Amino acid sequence: MAVTTDVIPDHSIAVLDHGFVRLDAAMADDLSVVNGARVSFARRREQLDEADEGLIRFLMRDRHGTPFEHNAFRFHIRCPIFVAREWFRHRIGSFNEFSMRYAKATEDFYIPEPEDVRSQVGKPGSYSFEPVDPELAEHTREELQAVYDSAYATYTRLVEQGVARELARSVLPVGAYTEFYWTVNARALMNFVSLRAAAETRPGLIPQKTASRPGARTSGTSDSGCFGPSVDLLFEEGAQHLAGDGGLGAGAARLDHPDDSDGVVAPPAVAPGVALGLAQRS
């Protein structure tokens, strides 16, 4: 159960065993990027054209990042506390989180799937995860459940006895679920995804089973939060590009437009890429 609703919200991406990620609202479109760039030349567009799409590709290719900051995405996220703490450590965007000082904690805790119980091999900062025997995996899950049951029973007992929630919560482990809203611009979001979706990133924050682009049209989001094909590149290619993996192709082609004297140089059209996003529970 989500702490803010009786059920998991519609149009959410299910994450882990009790979590979700959903795009709650957005203020973003192609023109916000284009006009953020063209103001340098005292220009403004009212409608997007082919040259503007080329400009966006040029900005992506040459890493002119500030035009991608004139927008906002608000995500609603539910995840284990230990995941949230990693998330907040990126120190980008604005956060507001569920508080166990003011509301009672829910009885939801993270239990990994058997295949997600792993051993750590190597030195701190340079290690890998290896699978464990099925018997150990199941034993680990049982041990976690026992600790969670005991901790939540203690928490409930303390609250019922009149202990302040802000003190009683201290018995709860970091496997407890929390919930927060995160508002971030496209540039910061691309950076976040490029780091968390990198091949060398340890599993945990963004499990890489299947992915769904956060910019997809979402019911309940205003029209201003739906994106055209150019802004879609932010999520299909942007994170990979900002991470230094290329993805926009080599060489450039000049896009001539009758009322565009900026002489924008843009790379060729981008081939379809793998959609990046926050992982879906299979």
XYZ file of C-alpha atoms in Angstrom:
282
model
C 0.000 0.000 0.000
C 1.298 3.466 -0.831
C 1.501 5.862 2.095
C -0.353 8.624 0.228
C -3.059 6.484 -1.389
C -5.032 3.329 -0.601
C -3.779 1.676 -3.794
C -0.774 1.957 -6.068
C -1.523 4.933 -8.376
C -2.596 4.277 -11.943
C -0.020 4.705 -14.712
C 2.825 3.810 -12.372
C 5.881 1.721 -13.177
C 6.074 -1.059 -10.591
C 9.508 -1.234 -8.951
C 10.784 -4.006 -6.668
C 8.154 -5.729 -4.512
C 6.149 -2.774 -3.157
C 7.489 0.264 -4.996
C 6.533 2.379 -7.966
C 7.657 5.342 -10.046
C 5.266 7.593 -11.918
C 5.472 10.888 -13.754
C 3.163 13.082 -11.675
C 3.408 16.269 -13.748
C 5.640 18.004 -16.260
C 6.313 21.416 -17.731
C 8.378 20.562 -20.766
C 8.262 20.674 -24.544
C 10.585 21.046 -27.515
C 10.151 24.819 -27.695
C 11.399 25.282 -24.140
C 14.740 23.864 -25.280
C 14.807 25.731 -28.596
C 13.933 29.138 -27.162
C 16.349 28.672 -24.296
C 19.098 28.367 -26.900
C 17.898 30.956 -29.446
C 17.587 33.775 -26.912
C 21.376 34.096 -27.209
C 20.736 35.415 -30.738
C 17.690 37.510 -29.733
C 15.390 35.019 -31.436
C 12.239 33.211 -30.408
C 10.141 30.482 -32.028
C 6.383 30.069 -31.741
C 6.287 26.750 -33.602
C 8.809 23.977 -34.041
C 10.274 23.355 -37.487
C 12.942 21.110 -38.987
C 15.737 23.550 -38.186
C 14.678 23.575 -34.540
C 14.815 19.801 -34.400
C 18.299 20.048 -35.860
C 19.224 22.594 -33.227
C 18.210 20.215 -30.454
C 20.378 17.470 -31.953
C 23.253 19.942 -32.234
C 22.876 20.948 -28.588
C 22.862 17.298 -27.587
C 25.878 16.421 -29.695
C 28.047 19.322 -28.564
C 26.786 19.134 -24.981
C 25.341 22.609 -24.688
C 23.396 21.714 -21.584
C 21.717 24.835 -20.203
C 18.835 24.980 -22.749
C 17.709 21.605 -21.382
C 17.246 23.135 -17.921
C 14.195 25.270 -18.838
C 11.639 22.610 -17.955
C 10.568 20.474 -15.028
C 9.462 16.907 -14.366
C 7.814 15.889 -11.090
C 8.073 12.214 -10.202
C 6.209 10.366 -7.442
C 8.370 7.527 -6.135
C 8.010 4.745 -3.601
C 11.107 2.719 -2.735
C 13.058 1.291 0.218
C 14.739 3.843 2.472
C 18.220 2.664 1.463
C 17.376 3.331 -2.196
C 16.010 6.792 -1.392
C 19.187 7.684 0.476
C 21.299 6.798 -2.557
C 18.904 8.793 -4.739
C 19.153 11.902 -2.555
C 22.939 11.692 -2.586
C 22.895 12.831 -6.218
C 21.874 16.246 -4.802
C 19.932 17.327 -7.875
C 16.373 18.581 -7.937
C 13.929 19.161 -5.103
C 12.621 16.497 -2.720
C 9.735 16.177 -0.295
C 9.503 12.865 1.566
C 6.995 10.964 3.685
C 7.736 11.618 7.369
C 7.422 8.977 10.048
C 7.332 11.819 12.568
C 3.860 12.831 11.423
C 2.327 9.619 10.054
C 2.475 5.965 11.017
C 4.871 3.776 9.073
C 3.374 1.138 6.807
C 4.112 -2.564 7.192
C 5.902 -2.829 3.855
C 9.534 -3.883 3.694
C 11.826 -4.894 0.862
C 12.338 -8.631 0.375
C 14.606 -9.335 -2.616
C 13.700 -11.926 -5.183
C 15.844 -15.084 -4.827
C 17.914 -14.145 -7.884
C 18.644 -10.731 -6.340
C 20.325 -12.218 -3.253
C 24.021 -11.926 -4.102
C 27.459 -12.123 -2.547
C 29.973 -9.278 -2.800
C 33.299 -10.230 -4.389
C 36.274 -7.857 -4.440
C 37.529 -4.776 -2.617
C 35.386 -1.816 -1.516
C 34.866 0.481 -4.487
C 35.874 -2.251 -6.932
C 33.736 -5.313 -6.529
C 31.085 -7.358 -8.269
C 28.038 -9.320 -7.214
C 27.822 -13.074 -7.619
C 24.748 -15.315 -7.241
C 24.413 -17.484 -4.153
C 23.043 -20.989 -3.678
C 19.231 -21.185 -3.771
C 19.190 -22.440 -0.173
C 21.134 -19.393 1.050
C 18.935 -17.071 -0.991
C 15.777 -18.444 0.605
C 17.361 -18.398 4.074
C 18.264 -14.727 3.573
C 14.704 -13.877 2.594
C 13.370 -15.665 5.677
C 15.840 -13.884 7.970
C 14.869 -10.508 6.541
C 11.178 -11.229 6.995
C 11.735 -12.275 10.613
C 13.659 -9.084 11.402
C 11.029 -6.928 9.691
C 8.184 -8.608 11.585
C 9.953 -8.140 14.909
C 10.900 -4.519 14.199
C 7.409 -3.517 13.095
C 5.828 -5.253 16.095
C 8.160 -3.322 18.396
C 7.411 -0.066 16.584
C 3.653 -0.620 16.856
C 3.907 -1.530 20.535
C 5.911 1.593 21.363
C 3.479 3.870 19.518
C 0.519 2.262 21.290
C 2.266 2.820 24.622
C 2.533 6.533 23.905
C 6.108 6.807 22.647
C 6.506 9.604 20.084
C 6.572 8.372 16.492
C 9.851 10.177 15.835
C 11.507 7.985 18.481
C 9.599 4.763 17.840
C 10.614 4.863 14.157
C 14.257 4.341 15.136
C 13.654 0.592 15.466
C 12.680 0.267 11.790
C 15.365 -0.956 9.353
C 16.349 0.757 6.104
C 14.439 -1.932 4.187
C 11.223 -0.099 5.133
C 9.494 1.677 2.262
C 9.351 5.450 1.989
C 7.715 7.736 -0.536
C 8.723 11.084 -2.018
C 8.208 13.604 -4.792
C 11.179 14.602 -6.922
C 11.231 17.611 -9.255
C 14.107 17.817 -11.707
C 14.975 19.404 -15.059
C 15.851 17.444 -18.183
C 19.591 18.078 -18.022
C 19.841 16.875 -14.438
C 17.586 13.923 -15.222
C 19.806 12.850 -18.128
C 22.842 13.038 -15.877
C 21.078 10.993 -13.197
C 20.021 8.280 -15.652
C 23.453 8.185 -17.323
C 25.042 7.439 -13.944
C 22.485 4.989 -12.604
C 22.010 3.085 -15.871
C 25.733 2.732 -16.589
C 26.942 -0.820 -17.102
C 29.331 -0.602 -14.140
C 26.700 0.697 -11.727
C 25.884 -1.724 -8.935
C 22.302 -3.013 -8.985
C 19.880 -1.408 -6.588
C 18.796 2.087 -7.504
C 17.610 1.402 -11.046
C 17.258 -2.350 -11.614
C 17.828 -3.048 -15.300
C 15.210 -5.689 -16.117
C 12.936 -3.738 -18.423
C 12.684 -0.003 -18.947
C 9.989 2.515 -19.695
C 10.675 6.046 -20.865
C 9.535 8.565 -18.235
C 8.542 11.012 -20.960
C 5.771 8.804 -22.296
C 2.269 10.292 -22.436
C 0.725 9.799 -19.024
C -2.952 9.998 -18.212
C -3.630 12.822 -15.816
C -0.709 14.888 -17.097
C -1.492 18.158 -18.833
C -0.832 18.530 -22.555
C 2.146 20.725 -21.721
C 3.775 17.650 -20.233
C 3.662 15.570 -23.442
C 6.708 15.641 -25.618
C 7.435 15.690 -29.324
C 10.024 13.591 -31.131
C 12.928 15.919 -30.414
C 12.550 16.011 -26.644
C 12.084 12.241 -26.740
C 15.763 12.130 -27.717
C 16.588 13.321 -24.220
C 15.558 9.971 -22.847
C 16.307 7.660 -25.766
C 19.822 8.908 -26.473
C 20.591 11.710 -24.052
C 21.809 9.778 -21.061
C 24.054 7.601 -23.201
C 25.440 10.668 -24.972
C 26.105 12.674 -21.814
C 27.835 9.637 -20.360
C 30.318 9.864 -23.231
C 29.109 6.863 -25.212
C 28.253 8.777 -28.362
C 24.985 7.705 -29.879
C 24.271 10.721 -32.070
C 26.526 9.617 -34.891
C 29.609 11.137 -36.474
C 29.719 13.995 -38.947
C 27.323 16.908 -39.290
C 24.953 18.262 -41.899
C 23.989 21.911 -42.298
C 20.261 22.568 -42.031
C 19.320 25.562 -44.171
C 16.047 27.295 -43.433
C 14.733 30.450 -45.166
C 14.201 32.425 -41.945
C 16.966 30.887 -39.908
C 20.177 32.855 -40.261
C 21.797 31.200 -37.280
C 23.422 28.630 -39.546
C 22.754 25.750 -37.202
C 25.039 22.796 -37.703
C 23.365 19.564 -36.703
C 24.284 15.890 -36.729
C 22.383 13.385 -38.848
C 19.083 11.979 -37.653
C 19.435 9.685 -34.684
C 18.733 6.009 -35.107
C 16.189 4.589 -32.655
C 17.859 3.813 -29.362
C 17.009 1.797 -26.316
C 14.512 3.707 -24.180
C 15.959 4.650 -20.831
C 13.981 4.991 -17.662
C 13.173 3.505 -14.303
C 12.894 -0.234 -14.223
C 9.640 -2.103 -14.256
C 8.958 -5.079 -12.048
C 8.625 -8.177 -14.230
